[in-house]
């Protein structure tokens, strides 16, 4: 799986929803402080969400138009992928001005309007912040690469290289080490004007900033203040483990084999997660904490172990990021498949390995094949998508949703190389088809361009399946995936046991059914999910989790036969079905086994 692998070197029918959740959907959000704990954060790829001016690309006014939908769905915040001025080599992750809005997406005034309008809908706005690199067209880099004596020269990572020959040689010098770009080829680019190479972890048009230079820190902190002063609720920090590189520029260790670009796979020990980055994270945390309103720092943190992830929270000190992403739950590796035991292990690791911090779970984003195409089997896809939603939205965690996930949008990769827009797909074709497939326009209606744009020439083609997979059709169908997600979100908002309650696994030896109890002395909710393709009949043993069995009341299920279930015994879950029930009566502690 592309970015994960690269960075880590690592028809639902019969939905039952009872009073609790329906009532919850109608009541205003009852947030605990801080607001982000247990929140649902919805990622918007602005090019692909809603076009308001008919140019075939989404924009900020388009997002504003859809706030009513997002409020109806129940999201607490939106994270908008980069909308800053940019040459768009990496579709906005190459920023040439951090304090503006690209005219393709609108204006600064549109962004201010969007923040204000979102507030009216009880939705906060989180921006993407790219600290690791700028565009090579950013004035900082233009100055830095003009002369070694330019005051900005040291803002980037330079090397004279070493004497040598070969394809990467310039004036008899070659790059200083074996580092490769995550997007293919050497990570070093020669600049004749300064007679040096600069380092780029991503495209060569994305030179890495030198975070050892205090002026860089000051400049980037000022940029963040610029947006915090305009009322953004926080930032999603792009590629943040990559901020520092080994000052001695030592080689990385080859792990054997080559990636889709034909480059050796390296251990990334000299370019990722270096200790100094945590000093910067603590400074950043102090910065956001100096603002009122619980501003939040979210990290794009593909990390191999829970211990690594815990360090990004600041461990027991809780003084770094509030929400580094836990990619281990949703992105297992190259061959994702539903596995109750693996989900259980990873959920419990987050429960016990993070010093009580709030996990941030995620199954989808703009860099990876959509989860339905990784976990789906082609036969039960809608049920599987609902199951993934159940895991995401019933665990004790903040949840990240990616636009379209709630309606079951699929990945639609380009059929031919000539159609590819994402440069990594052009370079890596056919092994790496790029990320266009998961960035196709949001499917709003069964009509022209899926209601995304009036322009038939959309920036990426609208998938043909919008005829059935779209917001309008699914909104009208009580048994749709969309309504399943909405009910889950409403339930979690309305039930304190689901938002705050501790999580205790039930029947941890069951290889097929993932079940847990959420709750505390105030009330308990049981969730059971069949992760297999055949019906499973189970009895859930809550006494083993320290709670006496009591009668139950079904709150939400896509297993028609379980609507009237009254106990935890002999429950038959159809393939991939979810059953969520409230314990009636207080879940008293029990000394006896069930
Ligand atoms: C991670 C972003 O999610 C991805 O889209 C981008 O290409 C790289 N970082 C580089 O900024």
Coordinates of C-alpha atoms and ligand atoms in Angstrom, one line a residue:
X1 CA 0.0 0.0 0.0
X2 CA 1.6 3.0 -1.3
X3 CA 2.1 5.8 1.2
X4 CA 1.8 3.5 4.2
X5 CA 4.4 1.2 2.8
X6 CA 6.7 3.9 1.8
X7 CA 6.6 5.8 5.0
X8 CA 6.7 3.0 7.4
X9 CA 9.4 0.9 5.6
X10 CA 6.7 0.3 7.5
X11 CA -27.1 -3.8 1.0
X12 CA -27.7 -3.2 4.3
X13 CA -31.3 -3.9 5.1
X14 CA -33.3 -3.8 8.3
X15 CA -31.3 -1.2 10.1
X16 CA -32.9 -0.7 13.5
X17 CA -32.3 2.4 15.4
X18 CA -34.2 3.0 18.6
X19 CA -35.1 6.1 20.5
X20 CA -31.7 6.9 22.0
X21 CA -29.9 7.6 18.8
X22 CA -32.9 9.3 17.1
X23 CA -33.2 11.6 19.9
X24 CA -29.5 12.2 19.9
X25 CA -29.5 13.3 16.3
X26 CA -32.0 16.0 17.1
X27 CA -30.2 17.4 20.2
X28 CA -27.3 19.8 19.8
X29 CA -23.8 18.3 20.2
X30 CA -23.0 17.8 23.9
X31 CA -19.2 18.1 23.7
X32 CA -17.0 17.3 26.5
X33 CA -13.9 19.5 26.9
X34 CA -11.8 19.2 24.9
X35 CA -14.1 19.1 21.9
X36 CA -11.8 16.8 19.8
X37 CA -12.0 13.9 22.2
X38 CA -14.3 11.3 20.6
X39 CA -15.1 13.8 17.8
X40 CA -15.7 12.8 14.1
X41 CA -13.3 14.7 11.9
X42 CA -14.1 14.6 8.1
X43 CA -11.3 15.0 5.6
X44 CA -12.1 17.0 2.5
X45 CA -9.9 16.9 -0.5
X46 CA -11.0 20.4 -1.8
X47 CA -10.4 19.7 -5.5
X48 CA -12.9 16.8 -5.3
X49 CA -15.6 17.8 -3.0
X50 CA -17.9 20.4 -4.7
X51 CA -17.3 22.7 -7.6
X52 CA -19.1 26.1 -7.2
X53 CA -17.9 27.9 -10.3
X54 CA -18.1 25.3 -13.1
X55 CA -14.3 24.9 -13.7
X56 CA -14.4 21.2 -13.0
X57 CA -12.5 21.5 -9.7
X58 CA -13.9 21.7 -6.2
X59 CA -13.4 24.9 -4.2
X60 CA -14.1 26.6 -0.9
X61 CA -17.5 28.0 -1.8
X62 CA -18.4 24.5 -2.8
X63 CA -17.5 23.3 0.7
X64 CA -19.5 26.0 2.1
X65 CA -22.5 24.9 0.1
X66 CA -22.3 21.4 1.6
X67 CA -22.0 22.4 5.3
X68 CA -25.7 21.5 5.8
X69 CA -25.0 18.0 4.7
X70 CA -22.0 17.7 7.0
X71 CA -24.0 18.9 9.9
X72 CA -26.8 16.4 9.0
X73 CA -24.2 13.7 9.0
X74 CA -23.0 14.8 12.4
X75 CA -19.3 15.7 11.9
X76 CA -17.6 17.9 14.4
X77 CA -14.8 19.2 12.3
X78 CA -13.5 19.2 8.7
X79 CA -9.9 18.9 7.8
X80 CA -9.3 20.6 4.4
X81 CA -6.3 19.3 2.5
X82 CA -4.0 22.1 1.3
X83 CA -5.8 25.0 -0.4
X84 CA -2.8 27.5 -0.3
X85 CA -1.3 29.0 -3.4
X86 CA 0.7 26.3 -5.1
X87 CA 2.0 25.2 -8.5
X88 CA 0.0 22.0 -7.8
X89 CA 2.7 19.6 -8.6
X90 CA 1.6 17.6 -5.6
X91 CA -1.9 19.0 -5.7
X92 CA -1.3 21.6 -3.0
X93 CA 1.3 19.8 -0.9
X94 CA 3.8 22.0 -2.6
X95 CA 3.0 25.4 -1.1
X96 CA 4.3 28.7 -2.5
X97 CA 2.6 31.0 0.0
X98 CA 1.4 29.8 3.4
X99 CA -0.7 32.8 4.1
X100 CA -3.1 32.8 1.2
X101 CA -5.6 30.7 -0.8
X102 CA -4.9 29.4 -4.3
X103 CA -7.2 31.3 -6.7
X104 CA -8.3 27.9 -8.0
X105 CA -10.0 27.3 -4.7
X106 CA -11.1 30.9 -3.9
X107 CA -9.7 33.7 -1.9
X108 CA -8.7 34.5 1.7
X109 CA -12.1 36.1 2.1
X110 CA -13.7 32.9 1.0
X111 CA -11.8 31.0 3.7
X112 CA -12.8 33.5 6.4
X113 CA -16.4 33.1 5.2
X114 CA -16.1 29.3 5.3
X115 CA -14.7 29.3 8.9
X116 CA -17.6 31.6 10.0
X117 CA -20.3 29.6 8.1
X118 CA -18.9 26.3 9.5
X119 CA -19.2 27.7 13.0
X120 CA -22.9 28.4 12.4
X121 CA -23.2 24.7 11.6
X122 CA -21.3 23.7 14.8
X123 CA -18.4 22.5 12.6
X124 CA -14.8 23.5 13.2
X125 CA -12.2 23.9 10.4
X126 CA -8.8 22.2 10.6
X127 CA -6.1 23.1 8.0
X128 CA -3.4 20.9 6.6
X129 CA 0.0 22.3 7.5
X130 CA 3.1 21.2 5.5
X131 CA 6.1 21.9 7.7
X132 CA 8.5 19.5 6.1
X133 CA 8.9 21.2 2.7
X134 CA 7.8 24.1 0.6
X135 CA 7.3 24.4 -3.2
X136 CA 10.5 25.1 -5.1
X137 CA 8.6 28.2 -6.3
X138 CA 8.2 29.5 -2.8
X139 CA 10.1 32.9 -2.5
X140 CA 12.1 31.3 0.3
X141 CA 13.5 28.6 -2.0
X142 CA 13.9 30.9 -4.9
X143 CA 16.2 33.1 -2.7
X144 CA 17.9 30.1 -1.1
X145 CA 18.9 28.6 -4.4
X146 CA 20.1 31.8 -5.9
X147 CA 23.4 32.0 -4.1
X148 CA 25.2 30.3 -1.2
X149 CA 25.5 33.7 0.5
X150 CA 21.7 34.4 0.4
X151 CA 20.4 34.8 3.9
X152 CA 17.7 32.1 3.1
X153 CA 20.3 29.6 1.8
X154 CA 20.5 27.7 5.1
X155 CA 16.7 27.4 5.3
X156 CA 16.9 24.3 3.2
X157 CA 19.1 21.1 3.4
X158 CA 22.1 21.4 1.2
X159 CA 25.1 19.2 0.4
X160 CA 28.2 19.6 -1.8
X161 CA 27.9 15.9 -2.6
X162 CA 31.1 13.8 -3.1
X163 CA 33.3 13.2 -6.0
X164 CA 31.9 10.6 -8.4
X165 CA 30.6 9.7 -11.8
X166 CA 27.3 8.2 -13.1
X167 CA 23.8 9.3 -14.0
X168 CA 23.4 11.5 -10.9
X169 CA 26.8 13.2 -11.4
X170 CA 27.1 17.0 -11.9
X171 CA 30.5 18.6 -12.4
X172 CA 32.1 15.4 -11.1
X173 CA 30.1 15.3 -7.9
X174 CA 27.3 12.8 -6.9
X175 CA 24.8 12.9 -4.0
X176 CA 26.3 12.5 -0.6
X177 CA 24.4 9.3 0.3
X178 CA 21.9 6.6 -0.8
X179 CA 18.7 8.4 0.3
X180 CA 15.8 8.0 -2.0
X181 CA 12.8 10.2 -2.5
X182 CA 9.5 8.6 -1.3
X183 CA 8.2 9.5 -4.7
X184 CA 11.0 7.8 -6.7
X185 CA 14.6 8.4 -7.6
X186 CA 17.4 10.0 -5.6
X187 CA 16.4 12.4 -2.9
X188 CA 19.0 14.9 -4.0
X189 CA 18.7 17.5 -6.7
X190 CA 21.6 19.5 -8.1
X191 CA 21.4 23.3 -8.4
X192 CA 24.1 24.7 -10.7
X193 CA 23.8 28.2 -9.3
X194 CA 25.1 27.2 -5.9
X195 CA 27.0 24.1 -7.0
X196 CA 25.2 22.0 -4.5
X197 CA 22.5 19.3 -4.1
X198 CA 19.3 19.9 -2.0
X199 CA 17.4 17.2 -0.2
X200 CA 13.7 16.5 -1.0
X201 CA 11.9 13.6 0.7
X202 CA 9.1 13.9 -1.8
X203 CA 9.1 15.4 -5.4
X204 CA 12.1 17.5 -6.4
X205 CA 9.7 20.4 -6.5
X206 CA 9.3 20.0 -2.7
X207 CA 12.6 20.9 -1.1
X208 CA 12.9 20.0 2.5
X209 CA 13.2 22.9 5.0
X210 CA 16.1 22.9 7.4
X211 CA 14.5 22.6 10.9
X212 CA 17.8 23.1 12.6
X213 CA 17.7 26.8 11.5
X214 CA 15.8 28.8 14.2
X215 CA 14.6 31.2 11.5
X216 CA 12.7 28.4 9.8
X217 CA 11.0 27.6 13.1
X218 CA 10.0 31.2 13.7
X219 CA 8.7 31.6 10.1
X220 CA 6.6 28.5 10.3
X221 CA 5.3 29.3 13.7
X222 CA 4.3 32.7 12.4
X223 CA 2.4 31.0 9.6
X224 CA 0.5 28.9 12.1
X225 CA -0.4 31.9 14.2
X226 CA -1.7 33.6 11.0
X227 CA -4.3 30.9 10.7
X228 CA -5.0 30.4 14.4
X229 CA -5.7 34.1 14.6
X230 CA -8.3 33.5 11.9
X231 CA -10.1 30.9 14.0
X232 CA -8.9 27.6 12.7
X233 CA -9.4 24.8 15.2
X234 CA -6.0 23.2 14.6
X235 CA -3.8 21.6 12.0
X236 CA -3.1 18.2 10.4
X237 CA 0.7 18.1 10.2
X238 CA 1.8 16.6 7.0
X239 CA 4.7 14.2 6.9
X240 CA 5.7 15.4 10.3
X241 CA 8.1 12.5 11.3
X242 CA 10.2 13.6 8.3
X243 CA 11.2 17.0 9.6
X244 CA 14.8 16.2 10.5
X245 CA 17.5 14.3 8.7
X246 CA 20.8 12.9 10.0
X247 CA 23.2 15.9 10.2
X248 CA 26.1 13.6 9.1
X249 CA 24.0 12.5 6.1
X250 CA 24.9 8.9 6.7
X251 CA 23.6 6.2 4.4
X252 CA 20.4 4.3 5.2
X253 CA 20.4 0.5 5.5
X254 CA 18.9 -1.3 2.5
X255 CA 16.3 -3.8 3.7
X256 CA 16.5 -5.8 0.5
X257 CA 14.3 -5.6 -2.6
X258 CA 13.1 -2.6 -4.6
X259 CA 9.9 -0.5 -4.5
X260 CA 7.4 0.3 -7.3
X261 CA 9.8 2.9 -8.6
X262 CA 12.7 0.4 -8.8
X263 CA 14.5 2.1 -5.9
X264 CA 16.1 0.1 -3.1
X265 CA 13.9 -0.2 0.1
X266 CA 15.8 1.6 2.9
X267 CA 15.2 1.5 6.6
X268 CA 14.6 5.3 6.8
X269 CA 16.6 5.4 10.0
X270 CA 18.3 8.7 9.0
X271 CA 15.4 10.5 7.5
X272 CA 12.4 9.6 9.7
X273 CA 11.3 10.1 13.3
X274 CA 14.6 11.6 14.6
X275 CA 14.6 12.5 18.3
X276 CA 14.9 16.3 17.6
X277 CA 11.5 16.3 16.1
X278 CA 9.9 15.9 19.5
X279 CA 11.5 19.1 20.7
X280 CA 9.7 20.9 17.9
X281 CA 6.4 19.1 18.7
X282 CA 6.6 20.4 22.3
X283 CA 7.1 23.9 21.0
X284 CA 4.2 23.6 18.6
X285 CA 2.0 22.3 21.4
X286 CA 2.8 25.3 23.6
X287 CA 1.9 27.5 20.6
X288 CA -1.5 26.0 20.1
X289 CA -2.2 25.8 23.9
X290 CA -1.6 29.5 24.1
X291 CA -4.8 30.0 22.1
X292 CA -8.3 29.5 23.6
X293 CA -10.7 26.8 22.5
X294 CA -8.7 23.6 22.6
X295 CA -6.9 24.0 19.3
X296 CA -5.6 20.6 18.2
X297 CA -2.6 19.1 16.5
X298 CA -3.1 16.0 14.4
X299 CA -0.1 14.1 13.0
X300 CA 0.3 12.2 9.8
X301 CA 2.2 9.5 11.7
X302 CA 2.7 6.2 9.9
X303 CA 4.6 4.5 12.7
X304 CA 5.3 0.8 13.1
X305 CA 4.6 0.3 16.9
X306 CA 2.4 1.6 19.6
X307 CA 5.5 2.7 21.5
X308 CA 6.5 4.9 18.6
X309 CA 3.1 6.4 18.5
X310 CA 3.0 7.0 22.2
X311 CA 6.1 9.2 21.9
X312 CA 4.2 11.5 19.6
X313 CA 1.7 12.2 22.3
X314 CA 4.6 12.9 24.7
X315 CA 4.0 9.7 26.5
X316 CA 3.0 10.2 30.1
X317 CA 3.7 14.0 29.8
X318 CA 1.0 14.4 27.1
X319 CA 2.8 17.5 25.9
X320 CA 3.2 16.8 22.2
X321 CA 0.4 16.1 19.6
X322 CA -3.1 15.5 21.0
X323 CA -3.9 13.3 18.0
X324 CA -1.2 11.5 16.1
X325 CA -2.9 9.2 13.7
X326 CA -2.9 5.5 14.6
X327 CA -2.5 3.9 11.1
X328 CA -2.1 0.5 12.5
X329 CA -5.8 -0.2 12.9
X330 CA -7.0 0.8 9.4
X331 CA -3.9 0.0 7.3
X332 CA -2.6 -3.4 8.2
X333 CA -0.1 -3.7 5.3
X334 CA -0.2 -4.6 1.7
X335 CA -2.9 -7.2 2.1
X336 CA -5.6 -5.9 4.3
X337 CA -8.3 -8.3 5.2
X338 CA -10.9 -8.5 7.9
X339 CA -9.4 -10.2 10.9
X340 CA -11.2 -10.0 14.2
X341 CA -8.0 -11.0 16.1
X342 CA -5.9 -8.3 14.4
X343 CA -8.5 -5.6 15.0
X344 CA -8.7 -6.7 18.7
X345 CA -4.9 -6.6 19.1
X346 CA -4.6 -3.2 17.7
X347 CA -7.5 -1.7 19.5
X348 CA -6.2 -3.1 22.8
X349 CA -2.7 -1.8 22.1
X350 CA -4.1 1.7 21.7
X351 CA -6.2 1.2 24.9
X352 CA -3.3 0.2 27.0
X353 CA -0.2 1.6 25.3
X354 CA -0.9 5.3 25.1
X355 CA -0.8 6.4 28.7
X356 CA -4.5 7.1 28.5
X357 CA -4.3 9.4 25.5
X358 CA -7.1 9.5 23.0
X359 CA -6.4 7.3 19.9
X360 CA -7.1 8.7 16.5
X361 CA -8.4 5.9 14.2
X362 CA -8.6 6.1 10.4
X363 CA -9.4 3.8 7.6
X364 CA -9.2 6.1 4.6
X365 CA -7.4 9.1 3.2
X366 CA -6.3 10.7 -0.1
X367 CA -3.1 8.7 -0.3
X368 CA -4.3 5.1 -0.1
X369 CA -6.6 2.8 -2.0
X370 CA -10.0 3.2 -0.3
X371 CA -10.7 0.8 2.6
X372 CA -13.7 -0.8 0.8
X373 CA -11.3 -1.9 -2.0
X374 CA -8.8 -3.2 0.5
X375 CA -11.2 -5.0 2.9
X376 CA -14.1 -5.7 0.5
X377 CA -14.6 -9.0 -1.1
X378 CA -16.7 -7.8 -4.1
X379 CA -19.8 -9.7 -2.8
X380 CA -20.5 -8.1 0.6
X381 CA -19.0 -4.7 0.1
X382 CA -21.8 -2.6 1.5
X383 CA -21.9 -4.7 4.7
X384 CA -18.1 -4.7 4.9
X385 CA -18.1 -0.9 4.6
X386 CA -20.7 -0.7 7.4
X387 CA -18.6 -3.0 9.5
X388 CA -15.6 -0.7 9.1
X389 CA -17.7 2.2 10.1
X390 CA -18.8 0.3 13.2
X391 CA -15.2 -0.4 14.3
X392 CA -14.2 3.3 13.6
X393 CA -17.2 4.8 15.4
X394 CA -17.7 2.5 18.4
X395 CA -14.2 2.3 19.7
X396 CA -12.8 4.7 22.3
X397 CA -11.2 7.1 19.8
X398 CA -11.5 10.2 17.8
X399 CA -12.5 9.1 14.2
X400 CA -11.2 10.4 10.9
X401 CA -13.6 9.9 8.0
X402 CA -12.6 10.6 4.4
X403 CA -15.2 12.1 2.1
X404 CA -17.2 9.4 0.3
X405 CA -16.4 6.7 2.9
X406 CA -19.8 7.2 4.4
X407 CA -21.5 6.3 1.1
X408 CA -19.2 3.5 0.1
X409 CA -17.3 5.2 -2.7
X410 CA -14.8 3.0 -4.4
X411 CA -11.3 3.6 -5.7
X412 CA -11.4 4.2 -9.5
X413 CA -7.8 4.2 -10.8
X414 CA -7.0 5.4 -14.2
X415 CA -7.2 2.8 -17.0
X416 CA -4.3 4.1 -18.9
X417 CA -1.0 5.9 -18.1
X418 CA -2.0 8.7 -20.4
X419 CA -5.0 9.5 -18.0
X420 CA -2.9 9.7 -14.8
X421 CA -2.8 13.0 -13.1
X422 CA -0.8 12.1 -10.0
X423 CA 3.0 12.3 -10.9
X424 CA 3.8 9.2 -8.9
X425 CA 1.4 7.3 -11.0
X426 CA 3.1 8.5 -14.2
X427 CA 6.5 7.6 -12.8
X428 CA 5.5 4.3 -11.2
X429 CA 3.1 3.0 -13.9
X430 CA 1.9 0.2 -14.0
X431 CA 3.1 -1.0 -10.6
X432 CA 2.2 2.3 -8.9
X433 CA -0.9 3.9 -10.5
X434 CA -0.8 6.9 -8.3
X435 CA -3.5 8.3 -6.0
X436 CA -6.1 9.5 -8.5
X437 CA -8.3 6.5 -7.8
X438 CA -9.1 7.6 -4.3
X439 CA -9.5 11.3 -5.2
X440 CA -12.4 11.1 -7.7
X441 CA -15.2 13.6 -7.3
X442 CA -17.6 13.3 -4.4
X443 CA -20.8 11.5 -5.6
X444 CA -23.8 13.7 -4.6
X445 CA -26.5 12.7 -7.0
X446 CA -27.2 10.2 -9.7
X447 CA -27.3 13.1 -12.2
X448 CA -24.7 14.7 -14.5
X449 CA -21.2 14.8 -12.9
X450 CA -22.8 13.3 -9.8
X451 CA -23.8 16.8 -8.8
X452 CA -20.1 17.6 -8.2
X453 CA -19.8 20.2 -11.1
X454 CA -21.8 21.6 -13.9
X455 CA -18.8 21.1 -16.1
X456 CA -18.6 17.8 -17.9
X457 CA -14.8 18.1 -17.9
X458 CA -14.2 17.4 -14.2
X459 CA -10.5 17.3 -13.1
X460 CA -10.8 13.5 -12.6
X461 CA -13.6 11.5 -14.2
X462 CA -16.7 10.8 -12.2
X463 CA -17.0 7.1 -11.5
X464 CA -19.9 5.4 -13.4
X465 CA -21.2 3.9 -10.1
X466 CA -22.5 7.3 -9.0
X467 CA -25.8 6.1 -10.5
X468 CA -26.3 4.1 -7.3
X469 CA -23.6 5.2 -4.9
X470 CA -24.5 8.8 -4.1
X471 CA -25.7 11.0 -1.3
X472 CA -29.2 11.7 -2.7
X473 CA -30.2 8.1 -3.3
X474 CA -28.7 6.9 -0.1
X475 CA -30.2 9.6 2.0
X476 CA -33.6 8.5 0.9
X477 CA -32.9 4.9 1.7
X478 CA -33.2 4.1 5.5
X479 CA -31.1 0.9 5.0
X480 CA -28.2 2.7 3.1
X481 CA -24.6 2.8 4.1
X482 CA -24.9 6.6 4.5
X483 CA -27.7 6.2 7.0
X484 CA -25.7 3.5 8.8
X485 CA -22.8 6.0 9.3
X486 CA -25.2 8.7 10.3
X487 CA -26.9 6.5 12.9
X488 CA -23.5 5.4 14.3
X489 CA -22.4 9.0 14.6
X490 CA -25.6 10.0 16.3
X491 CA -25.5 7.1 18.6
X492 CA -21.9 7.9 19.7
X493 CA -22.9 11.5 20.2
X494 CA -25.9 10.6 22.3
X495 CA -24.5 7.8 24.4
X496 CA -21.8 8.8 27.0
X497 CA -20.8 5.1 27.3
X498 CA -19.8 5.2 23.6
X499 CA -18.0 8.5 23.8
X500 CA -16.3 8.2 27.1
X501 CA -16.7 4.7 28.4
X502 CA -13.8 2.4 28.8
X503 CA -13.5 -0.5 26.4
X504 CA -13.4 -4.1 27.5
X505 CA -13.0 -6.9 25.0
X506 CA -15.5 -9.8 25.2
X507 CA -14.7 -13.3 24.2
X508 CA -11.2 -12.4 23.1
X509 CA -10.5 -15.9 21.7
X510 CA -13.3 -15.7 19.1
X511 CA -11.6 -15.7 15.7
X512 CA -14.6 -14.3 13.8
X513 CA -16.7 -12.0 16.0
X514 CA -15.2 -8.9 17.4
X515 CA -17.1 -7.9 20.5
X516 CA -16.6 -5.4 23.3
X517 CA -18.3 -3.6 26.1
X518 CA -18.1 0.2 26.3
X519 CA -19.1 1.8 29.5
X520 CA -18.6 2.4 33.1
X521 CA -20.7 2.7 36.2
X522 CA -23.2 5.0 34.4
X523 CA -24.2 2.5 31.7
X524 CA -22.9 0.0 29.3
X525 CA -23.2 -0.7 25.6
X526 CA -22.2 -4.0 23.9
X527 CA -21.0 -4.1 20.3
X528 CA -20.6 -7.3 18.3
X529 CA -19.4 -7.5 14.7
X530 CA -19.1 -10.5 12.6
X531 CA -15.9 -10.2 10.6
X532 CA -16.5 -13.3 8.5
X533 CA -18.4 -14.2 5.4
X534 CA -20.6 -16.8 7.1
X535 CA -23.3 -16.3 9.7
X536 CA -22.0 -16.8 13.3
X537 CA -24.0 -17.6 16.4
X538 CA -22.4 -16.4 19.6
X539 CA -23.1 -15.8 23.3
X540 CA -21.3 -12.9 24.7
X541 CA -19.7 -13.5 28.2
X542 CA -19.7 -10.2 29.9
X543 CA -19.2 -11.6 33.3
X544 CA -15.7 -12.5 32.2
X545 CA -15.2 -8.8 31.7
X546 CA -16.3 -8.2 35.2
X547 CA -19.9 -7.2 34.6
X548 CA -23.0 -9.1 35.7
X549 CA -25.3 -10.2 32.8
X550 CA -28.5 -8.0 32.5
X551 CA -31.3 -7.8 29.9
X552 CA -30.4 -5.8 26.8
X553 CA -32.1 -3.5 24.4
X554 CA -31.0 -3.3 20.8
X555 CA -29.9 0.2 19.8
X556 CA -28.7 -0.3 16.2
X557 CA -28.2 -3.3 14.0
X558 CA -28.0 -4.3 10.4
X559 CA -28.9 -7.9 11.3
X560 CA -32.7 -8.0 10.9
X561 CA -33.0 -11.1 13.1
X562 CA -31.4 -9.2 16.1
X563 CA -33.8 -6.3 16.3
X564 CA -35.7 -7.8 19.2
X565 CA -32.7 -9.5 20.9
X566 CA -33.2 -9.3 24.7
X567 CA -30.1 -11.1 26.0
X568 CA -26.5 -11.8 25.1
X569 CA -27.1 -15.4 24.4
X570 CA -27.5 -17.2 21.1
X571 CA -27.1 -14.2 18.8
X572 CA -26.9 -15.0 15.1
X573 CA -24.9 -12.4 13.2
X574 CA -25.2 -12.6 9.4
X575 CA -22.0 -12.1 7.4
X576 CA -20.3 -8.8 8.4
X577 CA -23.3 -7.7 10.5
X578 CA -23.1 -5.4 13.5
X579 CA -25.3 -5.5 16.6
X580 CA -25.2 -2.7 19.2
X581 CA -27.2 -3.0 22.4
X582 CA -27.6 -1.2 25.7
X583 CA -27.4 -3.1 28.9
X584 CA -30.5 -2.4 30.8
X585 CA -29.6 -1.7 34.3
X586 CA -26.2 -0.7 35.7
X587 CA -23.3 -2.9 34.6
X588 CA -22.3 -3.8 38.1
X589 CA -19.0 -5.3 38.8
X590 CA -19.1 -9.0 39.1
X591 CA -16.7 -11.3 40.9
X592 CA -18.2 -14.5 39.5
X593 CA -17.5 -15.8 36.1
X594 CA -20.4 -16.2 33.6
Ligands
LIG1 C1 1.5 13.3 2.7 C2 0.3 13.8 2.0 O1 -0.9 13.2 2.5 C3 0.5 13.4 0.5 O2 -0.6 13.6 -0.3 C4 1.7 14.3 0.0 O3 2.0 13.9 -1.3 C5 2.9 14.1 0.9 N1 2.7 14.1 2.3 C6 3.9 15.1 0.6 O4 3.5 16.4 1.2

